[in-house]
Coordinates of C-alpha atoms and ligand atoms in Angstrom, one line a residue:
X14 CA 115.6 6.1 134.6
X15 CA 114.3 9.4 136.0
X16 CA 116.2 12.0 136.2
X17 CA 117.0 13.9 139.9
X18 CA 114.3 16.8 138.7
X19 CA 112.0 14.7 137.2
X20 CA 111.5 12.6 140.7
X21 CA 111.6 16.3 142.6
X22 CA 109.0 17.4 140.6
X23 CA 106.9 14.2 141.2
X24 CA 107.2 13.9 145.0
X25 CA 107.4 17.9 145.9
X26 CA 104.6 20.6 145.8
X27 CA 105.3 22.9 142.9
X28 CA 106.6 25.6 145.9
X29 CA 108.9 23.0 147.2
X30 CA 110.2 21.9 143.5
X31 CA 110.8 25.4 142.9
X32 CA 112.4 26.3 145.9
X33 CA 115.0 23.0 145.1
X34 CA 115.8 24.2 141.7
X35 CA 116.5 27.6 142.7
X36 CA 119.5 26.0 144.3
X37 CA 121.5 25.2 141.3
X38 CA 123.2 22.4 142.6
X39 CA 122.6 18.6 141.0
X40 CA 124.9 16.8 143.8
X41 CA 121.9 18.1 146.4
X42 CA 119.1 17.2 143.8
X43 CA 120.5 13.9 143.5
X44 CA 121.0 13.5 147.1
X45 CA 117.4 14.6 147.8
X46 CA 115.7 12.4 144.8
X47 CA 117.5 9.3 145.8
X48 CA 116.2 9.4 149.3
X49 CA 112.7 10.6 148.8
X50 CA 112.5 7.6 146.3
X51 CA 113.8 5.4 148.8
X52 CA 111.8 6.7 152.3
X53 CA 108.6 7.0 149.9
X54 CA 107.0 9.9 151.6
X55 CA 103.2 10.9 151.7
X56 CA 104.6 14.6 151.1
X57 CA 107.7 16.5 150.9
X58 CA 108.0 19.9 152.4
X59 CA 111.3 22.2 151.3
X60 CA 111.8 24.9 154.0
X61 CA 113.9 27.9 153.1
X62 CA 115.5 30.5 155.5
X63 CA 111.8 32.9 155.9
X64 CA 110.2 32.7 159.3
X65 CA 107.0 31.1 157.8
X66 CA 108.9 28.2 157.1
X67 CA 110.1 28.2 160.8
X68 CA 106.9 28.5 161.9
X69 CA 105.4 26.0 159.5
X70 CA 107.8 23.2 160.9
X71 CA 107.0 24.6 164.9
X72 CA 103.6 23.8 164.1
X73 CA 104.1 20.6 162.3
X74 CA 105.4 19.4 165.7
X75 CA 102.5 20.2 167.7
X76 CA 100.3 19.0 165.0
X77 CA 102.2 15.8 164.7
X78 CA 102.3 15.4 168.4
X79 CA 106.1 14.9 168.6
X80 CA 106.1 18.1 170.6
X81 CA 103.2 19.2 173.0
X82 CA 102.6 22.9 174.5
X83 CA 103.4 23.9 178.2
X84 CA 101.7 26.1 180.2
X85 CA 104.3 28.9 179.2
X86 CA 103.8 30.4 176.0
X87 CA 106.7 29.3 173.3
X88 CA 107.5 26.1 175.6
X89 CA 107.4 22.7 174.3
X90 CA 107.8 19.2 175.6
X91 CA 109.4 16.2 173.6
X92 CA 109.6 12.6 175.0
X93 CA 112.1 10.4 173.5
X94 CA 111.2 6.7 174.0
X95 CA 112.3 5.0 177.1
X96 CA 114.9 2.9 175.4
X97 CA 116.1 5.9 172.9
X98 CA 117.8 8.3 176.0
X99 CA 121.4 9.3 174.8
X100 CA 124.1 8.7 172.2
X101 CA 124.1 5.2 170.8
X102 CA 127.9 4.5 170.9
X103 CA 127.4 0.7 170.0
X104 CA 125.1 1.3 167.0
X105 CA 127.2 4.4 165.5
X106 CA 129.5 3.2 162.6
X107 CA 131.5 4.5 160.1
X108 CA 131.4 2.9 156.2
X109 CA 134.7 1.8 155.3
X110 CA 135.7 1.1 152.0
X111 CA 137.3 -1.9 151.0
X112 CA 141.0 -1.2 152.1
X113 CA 140.4 1.4 154.5
X114 CA 141.1 0.5 158.0
X115 CA 140.5 3.2 161.1
X116 CA 142.0 0.7 163.6
X117 CA 140.1 -1.6 166.1
X118 CA 138.9 1.0 168.4
X119 CA 136.8 3.1 165.9
X120 CA 133.7 1.3 165.5
X121 CA 132.8 0.2 161.9
X122 CA 131.2 -1.6 159.1
X123 CA 132.3 -2.7 155.5
X124 CA 130.7 0.1 153.6
X125 CA 128.4 -1.9 150.9
X126 CA 127.2 -4.1 153.6
X127 CA 126.3 -1.4 156.2
X128 CA 124.9 1.0 153.0
X129 CA 122.4 -1.7 152.5
X130 CA 121.7 -2.6 155.9
X131 CA 120.8 1.1 156.4
X132 CA 118.7 1.7 153.3
X133 CA 116.9 -1.3 153.8
X134 CA 115.9 0.0 157.0
X135 CA 115.1 3.3 155.1
X136 CA 113.2 1.7 152.7
X137 CA 109.6 3.1 152.8
X138 CA 110.4 4.9 156.5
X139 CA 108.6 7.8 155.5
X140 CA 105.4 6.2 154.3
X141 CA 102.4 8.2 156.0
X142 CA 104.6 11.0 157.0
X143 CA 106.0 14.2 156.0
X144 CA 109.4 14.7 154.6
X145 CA 111.2 17.9 155.4
X146 CA 113.9 19.3 153.4
X147 CA 116.1 21.5 155.0
X148 CA 119.3 23.5 154.6
X149 CA 121.5 24.9 157.7
X150 CA 125.2 26.3 157.8
X151 CA 127.2 25.1 160.2
X152 CA 129.4 28.2 161.5
X153 CA 128.6 31.6 160.8
X154 CA 127.2 31.8 157.4
X155 CA 129.1 33.5 154.5
X156 CA 132.4 33.0 156.4
X157 CA 135.8 31.1 156.5
X158 CA 134.2 28.7 159.1
X159 CA 130.9 28.2 156.9
X160 CA 129.9 24.5 155.7
X161 CA 126.6 24.3 154.6
X162 CA 124.3 21.2 154.9
X163 CA 121.3 19.7 153.7
X164 CA 119.1 17.6 156.1
X165 CA 116.2 15.0 155.3
X166 CA 114.1 14.3 158.1
X167 CA 110.5 13.1 158.8
X168 CA 110.7 14.5 162.3
X169 CA 109.6 17.9 163.3
X170 CA 111.0 17.6 166.7
X171 CA 114.2 17.1 164.8
X172 CA 113.4 19.7 162.4
X173 CA 112.5 22.1 164.7
X174 CA 115.2 21.5 167.0
X175 CA 117.6 22.5 164.2
X176 CA 116.1 25.7 163.1
X177 CA 116.4 26.8 167.3
X178 CA 120.2 25.2 166.7
X179 CA 121.8 25.9 163.7
X180 CA 122.0 29.1 161.2
X181 CA 119.6 29.0 158.4
X182 CA 121.4 28.2 155.4
X183 CA 119.1 28.3 152.3
X184 CA 120.5 31.2 150.9
X185 CA 123.8 30.3 151.6
X186 CA 123.2 27.3 149.7
X187 CA 122.2 29.4 146.9
X188 CA 125.4 31.1 146.9
X189 CA 127.5 27.9 146.5
X190 CA 126.4 27.0 143.6
X191 CA 127.1 23.8 142.0
X192 CA 129.8 23.2 144.7
X193 CA 130.1 19.6 146.2
X194 CA 131.5 19.8 149.6
X195 CA 128.6 20.1 151.8
X196 CA 127.6 18.1 154.2
X197 CA 124.0 15.5 153.8
X198 CA 121.7 14.2 156.5
X199 CA 119.6 11.8 156.0
X200 CA 116.9 10.7 159.1
X201 CA 113.8 9.0 159.6
X202 CA 112.5 8.0 163.1
X203 CA 111.0 5.0 161.8
X204 CA 108.0 3.4 162.9
X205 CA 106.3 5.4 165.8
X206 CA 104.2 4.2 168.7
X207 CA 103.0 6.8 170.8
X208 CA 105.0 8.9 168.7
X209 CA 108.1 7.6 169.9
X210 CA 110.5 5.3 167.7
X211 CA 109.4 1.9 168.2
X212 CA 112.1 -0.6 166.7
X213 CA 115.0 0.6 168.6
X214 CA 116.6 -2.0 167.8
X215 CA 117.2 -1.4 164.2
X216 CA 118.4 2.2 165.3
X217 CA 121.8 2.8 163.3
X218 CA 123.4 5.9 162.7
X219 CA 126.1 5.1 160.0
X220 CA 128.6 7.6 159.0
X221 CA 129.9 7.8 155.0
X222 CA 133.2 10.0 155.4
X223 CA 134.0 9.6 151.7
X224 CA 130.7 10.9 150.7
X225 CA 129.9 13.5 153.7
X226 CA 126.8 11.4 154.7
X227 CA 125.3 10.5 157.8
X228 CA 122.2 8.0 157.8
X229 CA 120.1 8.0 160.8
X230 CA 117.0 6.0 161.5
X231 CA 114.8 4.3 164.0
X232 CA 115.7 6.7 166.8
X233 CA 114.5 10.6 167.9
X234 CA 117.5 11.6 170.6
X235 CA 118.9 14.4 169.2
X236 CA 122.6 13.2 169.8
X237 CA 121.8 10.6 167.1
X238 CA 119.5 12.4 165.1
X239 CA 120.4 15.8 164.6
X240 CA 122.7 15.9 161.7
X241 CA 124.4 19.3 162.2
X242 CA 125.4 18.1 166.0
X243 CA 127.5 15.2 166.7
X244 CA 127.0 13.5 163.2
X245 CA 128.4 16.4 161.6
X246 CA 131.1 17.1 164.3
X247 CA 132.6 13.4 163.0
X248 CA 132.6 14.2 159.1
X249 CA 134.0 18.1 160.4
X250 CA 137.0 16.3 162.4
X251 CA 138.2 14.4 159.6
X252 CA 137.7 17.1 156.9
X253 CA 139.7 19.4 159.1
X254 CA 142.2 17.1 159.6
X255 CA 142.7 16.9 156.1
X256 CA 142.7 20.8 155.7
X257 CA 144.7 21.7 158.9
X258 CA 142.2 23.3 160.9
X259 CA 140.4 21.7 164.1
X260 CA 137.0 20.7 164.5
X261 CA 136.7 20.2 168.3
X262 CA 133.9 19.5 171.1
X263 CA 134.5 22.5 172.8
X264 CA 132.9 25.6 174.8
X265 CA 133.3 29.1 173.4
X266 CA 133.4 32.2 175.8
X267 CA 134.7 35.7 176.8
X268 CA 136.5 36.0 179.8
X269 CA 136.2 39.7 181.1
X270 CA 139.3 41.3 182.3
X271 CA 140.3 44.3 183.8
X272 CA 138.6 47.5 182.2
X273 CA 137.3 46.7 178.7
X274 CA 139.3 43.8 178.1
X275 CA 138.1 40.0 176.8
X276 CA 140.0 37.3 176.7
X277 CA 138.4 34.5 174.3
X278 CA 138.5 30.8 175.9
X279 CA 137.7 27.4 174.1
X280 CA 137.2 24.7 176.7
X281 CA 137.0 20.8 175.9
X282 CA 135.2 18.8 178.8
X283 CA 133.5 15.4 178.3
X284 CA 129.9 15.4 178.7
X285 CA 128.6 16.5 182.2
X286 CA 131.5 17.8 183.5
X287 CA 130.4 21.4 183.7
X288 CA 131.0 22.3 180.1
X289 CA 127.9 24.3 179.9
X290 CA 128.0 25.9 183.3
X291 CA 131.6 27.3 182.3
X292 CA 130.5 28.7 179.2
X293 CA 127.5 30.1 181.4
X294 CA 129.4 31.3 184.2
X295 CA 128.4 34.7 186.0
X296 CA 129.9 37.8 184.6
X297 CA 131.5 36.3 181.7
X298 CA 129.6 35.8 178.2
X299 CA 129.0 32.9 176.1
X300 CA 129.8 32.3 172.3
X301 CA 128.7 28.5 172.4
X302 CA 128.4 25.8 174.7
X303 CA 129.3 22.3 172.7
X304 CA 131.1 22.7 169.4
X305 CA 134.1 25.1 167.8
X306 CA 135.9 25.4 164.6
X307 CA 139.5 26.3 165.2
X308 CA 141.4 28.0 162.3
X309 CA 144.8 29.9 161.8
X310 CA 144.9 33.2 160.3
X311 CA 147.9 35.3 159.9
X312 CA 149.5 33.0 162.3
X313 CA 146.8 33.7 164.9
X314 CA 143.9 30.9 166.2
X315 CA 140.3 32.2 165.6
X316 CA 137.4 30.1 167.0
X317 CA 133.7 30.0 165.7
X318 CA 130.5 28.7 167.5
X319 CA 129.2 25.9 164.9
X320 CA 125.6 26.5 166.6
X321 CA 123.3 28.8 167.1
X322 CA 122.0 27.4 170.4
X323 CA 122.0 25.1 173.3
X324 CA 121.0 21.5 173.7
X325 CA 122.0 21.7 177.4
X326 CA 121.7 19.0 180.0
X327 CA 118.7 20.3 182.2
X328 CA 119.7 18.3 185.4
X329 CA 120.8 20.5 188.3
X330 CA 119.9 23.5 186.5
X331 CA 118.3 25.5 189.4
X332 CA 117.4 29.3 190.1
X333 CA 120.4 30.0 192.6
X334 CA 123.2 28.2 190.4
X335 CA 121.8 28.8 187.0
X336 CA 120.2 32.2 187.0
X337 CA 120.2 33.2 183.4
X338 CA 119.3 29.8 182.1
X339 CA 116.5 29.3 184.8
X340 CA 115.1 32.6 183.5
X341 CA 114.9 31.5 179.7
X342 CA 113.2 28.1 181.4
X343 CA 110.8 30.0 183.0
X344 CA 109.7 32.7 180.9
X345 CA 107.4 33.0 177.4
X346 CA 109.9 32.3 174.3
X347 CA 110.9 29.4 172.1
X348 CA 112.2 26.3 174.3
X349 CA 111.8 22.6 173.4
X350 CA 112.0 20.5 177.2
X351 CA 112.9 16.7 176.5
X352 CA 112.4 14.2 178.7
X353 CA 111.8 16.2 182.1
X354 CA 108.5 15.5 184.0
X355 CA 105.2 17.7 182.9
X356 CA 102.3 17.6 185.4
X357 CA 99.0 17.8 184.2
X358 CA 98.7 21.6 184.1
X359 CA 102.0 21.9 181.7
X360 CA 104.6 22.7 184.1
X361 CA 108.3 21.1 183.5
X362 CA 110.5 19.7 186.8
X363 CA 113.4 17.9 186.1
X364 CA 116.3 16.4 188.7
X365 CA 118.3 19.0 191.0
X366 CA 115.9 22.0 190.0
X367 CA 115.8 22.9 193.8
X368 CA 111.9 22.6 193.8
X369 CA 109.7 20.1 195.4
X370 CA 109.0 17.0 193.2
X371 CA 105.3 16.9 192.1
X372 CA 103.6 13.7 192.8
X373 CA 102.6 12.7 189.6
X374 CA 103.2 13.7 185.9
X375 CA 104.2 12.3 182.2
X376 CA 107.8 11.6 181.8
X377 CA 109.6 9.5 179.4
X378 CA 108.4 6.3 181.1
X379 CA 104.8 7.4 180.4
X380 CA 102.6 8.4 183.1
X381 CA 104.5 8.5 186.2
X382 CA 103.7 8.7 190.4
X383 CA 106.3 8.5 192.8
X384 CA 107.4 5.2 193.8
X385 CA 106.8 3.9 189.9
X386 CA 109.3 1.4 189.5
X387 CA 110.7 -0.1 186.0
X388 CA 110.7 -4.1 185.1
X389 CA 113.3 -4.7 187.4
X390 CA 111.8 -3.2 190.2
X391 CA 114.3 -0.2 189.9
X392 CA 112.5 3.1 190.8
X393 CA 112.4 5.4 187.7
X394 CA 113.2 9.1 188.7
X395 CA 111.1 11.8 187.6
X396 CA 112.9 12.9 184.8
X397 CA 115.6 11.5 183.3
X398 CA 119.4 12.3 184.3
X399 CA 119.8 13.0 180.4
X400 CA 116.6 15.4 180.1
X401 CA 117.7 18.6 178.2
X402 CA 116.5 22.1 177.1
X403 CA 116.8 23.2 173.6
X404 CA 117.1 27.2 173.6
X405 CA 118.5 29.8 171.2
X406 CA 121.8 31.5 172.4
X407 CA 119.9 34.7 171.3
X408 CA 117.7 34.3 174.1
X409 CA 120.5 34.6 177.1
X410 CA 121.2 37.7 178.4
X411 CA 124.8 36.7 178.6
X412 CA 125.2 36.3 174.9
X413 CA 128.5 37.3 173.4
X414 CA 128.5 40.4 171.1
X415 CA 131.0 38.5 168.8
X416 CA 129.1 35.6 168.9
X417 CA 128.0 35.4 165.1
X418 CA 131.3 37.2 164.0
X419 CA 132.2 35.8 160.1
X420 CA 135.8 36.5 161.4
X421 CA 135.4 34.0 164.5
X422 CA 136.8 35.4 167.9
X423 CA 140.3 35.6 168.4
X424 CA 141.2 32.6 171.2
X425 CA 143.8 33.3 173.9
X426 CA 143.3 30.1 176.0
X427 CA 142.2 26.6 175.6
X428 CA 140.7 24.6 178.6
X429 CA 140.8 21.1 179.2
X430 CA 138.8 19.1 182.5
X431 CA 137.3 16.2 183.3
X432 CA 135.9 14.8 186.5
X433 CA 139.3 13.9 188.6
X434 CA 139.1 13.5 192.2
X435 CA 142.8 12.9 192.9
X436 CA 145.8 14.1 190.5
X437 CA 145.3 17.4 188.7
X438 CA 145.0 21.0 190.4
X439 CA 142.2 23.1 189.9
X440 CA 144.0 25.2 187.2
X441 CA 147.3 25.2 185.6
X442 CA 149.1 26.8 182.8
X443 CA 151.1 24.4 180.6
X444 CA 154.3 25.1 179.6
X445 CA 153.4 25.5 176.0
X446 CA 151.5 24.6 173.2
X447 CA 153.2 21.0 172.8
X448 CA 153.1 20.4 176.5
X449 CA 149.6 21.5 177.1
X450 CA 148.4 19.1 173.8
X451 CA 150.5 16.1 175.4
X452 CA 149.9 16.1 179.2
X453 CA 146.5 18.3 179.2
X454 CA 144.2 18.0 176.2
X455 CA 145.4 14.4 174.9
X456 CA 145.3 13.1 178.8
X457 CA 141.8 14.0 179.5
X458 CA 140.1 11.3 181.9
X459 CA 136.7 11.3 183.7
X460 CA 135.5 9.5 186.3
X461 CA 131.8 7.7 186.2
X462 CA 129.7 9.4 188.8
X463 CA 126.4 7.6 190.2
X464 CA 124.6 8.8 187.0
X465 CA 126.0 7.0 184.5
X466 CA 125.8 3.0 184.1
X467 CA 128.6 0.8 185.5
X468 CA 131.1 1.2 188.1
X469 CA 131.4 4.6 190.0
X470 CA 134.6 6.4 190.1
X471 CA 136.1 4.8 186.9
X472 CA 138.9 6.6 185.0
X473 CA 137.3 6.9 181.3
X474 CA 140.3 8.6 178.9
X475 CA 138.7 10.9 176.4
X476 CA 141.2 12.8 174.6
X477 CA 140.5 16.4 174.1
X478 CA 136.8 15.3 175.1
X479 CA 136.5 14.2 171.7
X480 CA 137.1 10.5 171.8
X481 CA 133.7 9.9 171.1
X482 CA 133.9 11.3 167.5
X483 CA 137.5 10.4 166.1
X484 CA 137.5 9.1 163.1
X485 CA 140.8 9.0 163.0
X486 CA 143.6 7.2 165.2
X487 CA 144.7 9.2 168.7
X488 CA 147.8 9.2 167.3
X489 CA 147.3 10.9 164.2
X490 CA 144.8 13.6 165.8
X491 CA 147.8 14.4 168.4
X492 CA 150.1 15.0 165.3
X493 CA 147.4 17.2 163.8
X494 CA 147.4 19.4 167.0
X495 CA 150.6 19.5 167.1
X496 CA 151.2 20.6 163.5
X497 CA 148.5 23.2 164.0
X498 CA 149.8 24.7 166.4
X499 CA 153.6 25.1 164.6
X500 CA 151.3 27.3 162.2
X501 CA 150.8 29.5 164.8
X502 CA 152.7 32.6 165.8
X503 CA 150.7 33.2 169.0
X504 CA 149.6 29.8 169.9
X505 CA 146.4 29.8 172.3
X506 CA 147.5 29.3 176.1
X507 CA 146.8 25.9 177.2
X508 CA 145.2 25.2 180.5
X509 CA 144.1 22.4 182.9
X510 CA 141.2 22.6 184.9
X511 CA 139.7 20.5 187.4
X512 CA 136.2 21.5 189.7
X513 CA 136.2 17.7 191.2
X514 CA 139.0 17.0 193.5
X515 CA 138.2 15.7 196.5
X516 CA 139.8 16.0 200.0
X517 CA 140.4 12.6 201.8
X518 CA 137.1 12.7 203.6
X519 CA 135.6 12.5 200.3
X520 CA 134.5 15.9 200.0
X521 CA 134.7 18.1 197.3
X522 CA 137.5 20.6 197.7
X523 CA 135.9 23.7 195.6
X524 CA 132.6 24.7 195.3
X525 CA 130.5 25.2 192.2
X526 CA 131.5 29.0 192.1
X527 CA 135.1 28.7 192.0
X528 CA 135.8 28.2 188.4
X529 CA 134.5 32.1 188.1
X530 CA 138.0 32.6 190.3
X531 CA 140.0 30.2 187.8
X532 CA 138.5 32.0 184.7
X533 CA 139.4 35.4 186.2
X534 CA 143.3 33.6 186.8
X535 CA 143.7 32.7 183.7
X536 CA 142.8 35.8 182.0
X537 CA 145.1 37.6 183.9
X538 CA 147.8 34.6 183.2
X539 CA 147.4 35.0 179.3
X540 CA 148.0 38.6 179.5
X541 CA 150.8 38.4 181.8
X542 CA 149.5 40.2 184.5
X543 CA 150.7 38.0 187.2
X544 CA 153.5 35.7 188.5
X545 CA 153.1 32.2 188.6
X546 CA 155.0 29.3 190.4
X547 CA 156.5 26.9 188.5
X548 CA 155.4 23.3 189.1
X549 CA 156.7 19.8 187.8
X550 CA 153.7 19.6 185.7
X551 CA 153.1 23.6 184.5
X552 CA 152.4 27.0 186.4
X553 CA 149.8 27.5 188.7
X554 CA 148.5 30.4 190.7
X555 CA 150.1 32.1 193.6
X556 CA 148.5 32.5 197.0
X557 CA 148.2 36.4 197.5
X558 CA 146.5 36.4 193.7
X559 CA 143.7 33.5 194.3
X560 CA 143.2 35.2 198.2
X561 CA 142.5 38.5 196.2
X562 CA 140.5 37.0 193.3
X563 CA 138.2 34.9 195.7
X564 CA 137.5 38.4 197.5
X565 CA 136.7 40.3 194.2
X566 CA 135.0 37.8 192.3
X567 CA 133.2 36.1 195.0
X568 CA 133.5 38.3 198.1
X569 CA 134.9 35.2 200.1
X570 CA 137.6 34.8 202.4
X571 CA 140.1 32.0 200.9
X572 CA 142.2 30.3 203.5
X573 CA 146.3 29.2 202.9
X574 CA 145.4 25.8 203.9
X575 CA 142.7 25.4 201.4
X576 CA 144.9 26.8 199.0
X577 CA 147.6 24.6 200.0
X578 CA 145.1 21.3 199.8
X579 CA 143.7 22.3 196.5
X580 CA 147.1 23.0 195.0
X581 CA 149.6 20.3 196.4
X582 CA 151.5 18.6 193.9
X583 CA 150.7 15.2 193.8
X584 CA 153.4 13.2 192.5
X585 CA 152.2 9.6 193.1
X586 CA 148.8 10.4 191.3
X587 CA 150.6 12.6 188.7
X588 CA 153.2 9.8 187.9
X589 CA 150.4 7.2 187.7
X590 CA 148.8 8.9 185.1
X591 CA 151.5 9.4 182.8
X592 CA 151.8 5.4 182.8
X593 CA 148.5 5.1 182.0
X594 CA 148.4 7.5 179.2
X595 CA 151.8 5.5 178.0
X596 CA 150.1 2.6 178.0
X597 CA 146.6 3.6 176.5
X598 CA 149.1 5.3 173.2
X599 CA 151.2 2.0 173.1
X600 CA 148.3 0.1 172.3
X601 CA 147.5 2.2 169.7
X602 CA 147.8 0.6 166.2
X603 CA 149.3 3.8 165.0
X604 CA 151.9 5.0 167.6
X605 CA 152.4 8.4 168.6
X606 CA 155.2 10.9 167.6
X607 CA 158.3 11.1 169.2
X608 CA 157.7 14.4 171.0
X609 CA 154.9 12.7 172.7
X610 CA 157.5 10.3 174.5
X611 CA 159.8 13.2 175.1
X612 CA 157.4 15.4 176.6
X613 CA 155.8 12.8 179.1
X614 CA 159.3 11.7 180.1
X615 CA 160.2 15.1 180.8
X616 CA 157.1 15.6 183.0
X617 CA 158.0 12.4 185.0
X618 CA 161.6 13.2 185.1
X619 CA 160.8 16.8 186.8
X620 CA 158.2 15.1 189.1
X621 CA 160.6 12.7 190.1
X622 CA 163.3 15.0 191.1
X623 CA 160.8 17.1 192.8
X624 CA 160.1 13.8 194.9
X625 CA 163.5 13.4 195.8
X626 CA 163.8 17.0 197.1
X627 CA 160.1 17.6 198.7
X628 CA 158.2 14.1 199.0
X629 CA 155.3 12.3 197.4
X630 CA 152.8 15.7 197.9
X631 CA 154.3 18.9 197.5
X632 CA 152.9 22.4 198.8
X633 CA 152.8 25.0 196.5
X634 CA 155.2 27.0 199.0
X635 CA 158.2 25.0 198.7
X636 CA 158.2 25.6 194.6
X637 CA 159.9 28.0 192.7
X638 CA 157.7 31.6 191.9
X639 CA 158.6 32.7 188.6
X640 CA 157.5 35.1 186.1
X641 CA 156.1 32.5 183.9
X642 CA 156.7 32.7 179.9
X643 CA 155.8 36.2 178.1
Ligands
LIG863 C1 127.4 15.4 174.8 O1 127.0 14.6 175.3 O2 128.2 15.7 174.7 C2 126.2 16.4 174.2 C3 124.6 15.9 174.2 O3 126.3 17.5 173.9 S1 124.5 14.9 172.4 O4 124.0 15.8 171.6 O5 124.2 14.0 173.1 O6 125.9 14.8 172.0
LIG864 MN1 128.6 17.9 173.5

């Protein structure tokens, strides 16, 4: 049998072989050698951290036609196949060794069978292609957050995206010597037809938690293929739970208070609920928009952005609502557009961009013209609703100066939000960490929209917006969150936000920009700069504070009627939500901790007592005004 270095020497160019051998890590060598043998590429390219290597990957994406140049310099378009436009939850599975059971809610497959299946699919999958071996770091390099990673892929689009979205990790990998706790990703787009994965039935995303390996094949869509994104989130959640930190599906941002004060927030929202637009709020600074690691240090909570770029939903990005990102998307510089409409002269268009849609062009369905329908006769939109842009955070004028700080940022607050038409008020502070974790984070629900498949307005439970990525039971996840809070002498203050509250006529009660006011209010609240009203479900803003902030932030009048309509406590809906949560958690195979029930029972009692006194819908003016916690 050949040794790993012998195989690598045979497969790689002398320069590539040398680059691999400089990293004195036998476990990495074995991994790369095994999958090069199995996938059998025609050639192999090993990248280090040099700009020359990044430029090569970029040029390869164009040469291989996985991306095409657009009219503006540095802009390219990538298309995923029509059936490969989103994360494939059904075919994403954990490989479980005998005796391990993650419960029936989590998709899994017996390890030996799953490994055989995915390795059979990967066998010879890179024939005729070049394999790219890349090294990245999750979190800032050389920091307490860093997780080194190695990625093998035959997709130059995947590799190119990763060079934009993650911190380079070759030098960092060298510094870890023969350490074994790195993440490993193997991806092949599989057989291509017109440059898109042709065998989508063979699409698999399999996760080996014991080995920290993610296998991905017959897909190109970034959420399935970019090892460092959602695949790594799943591995990191498990590692974090074992080591006592948190790996979260969260934005990270600085909110600017009076004077020079900056208070950092993280925020969890299910996909397409305003996460990126919150992180990009005018007047504030962005650290990251998708994944954050949270760690305790000296009794404080510090957070770091895992990524270095944004893979953002482009739908509804317009010049008016999103000036910062609009500027990046319309000026020279590196941008990968995916699944938008491209005109024949290389100009991208997308849904809700505020422009007149062109008559024709090319989109994820091939050539497209207005009125084009699919096999079922349904109209094909000009761009896919999950079309995206990939850009480096360094391109943004509102990037926070501490974005790459190896210490992370000290977290003052955590937001939890979802699409909720009738229950939560627009912004509310939890009484304390446990109350916030249990009644807010662990109780996130989001309503389906016309843009998602299936019925409209159906509430989907999504704990901490991390449900899709949890390799543990809901109860174990909640327990670890509570234990994490216990180690903090000054835990971040938890808030719920709701941008999607509707009135009796079905109209949204808040404008797109109102979240800017909620952020300022939360920042002041954390710093004990205002009084709050104690409601049965948390602390809510006083009218005079919001009236002042609406004027200061948005130069808008904020009426007392609007305030009452938005901030009235909706007792029946709040009670119904508690019942839904108890049912979900009671159905879990692992029961939640006792405190979980106690916190919900207390909330229920407060709501019932308030109802007895004030009725079903309680104006904030009838509630007690207090200073709130200090
Ligand atoms: C999300 O859907 O939460 C995303 C995009 O951030 S994906 O990469 O598909 O996960
Ligand atoms: Mn996400």
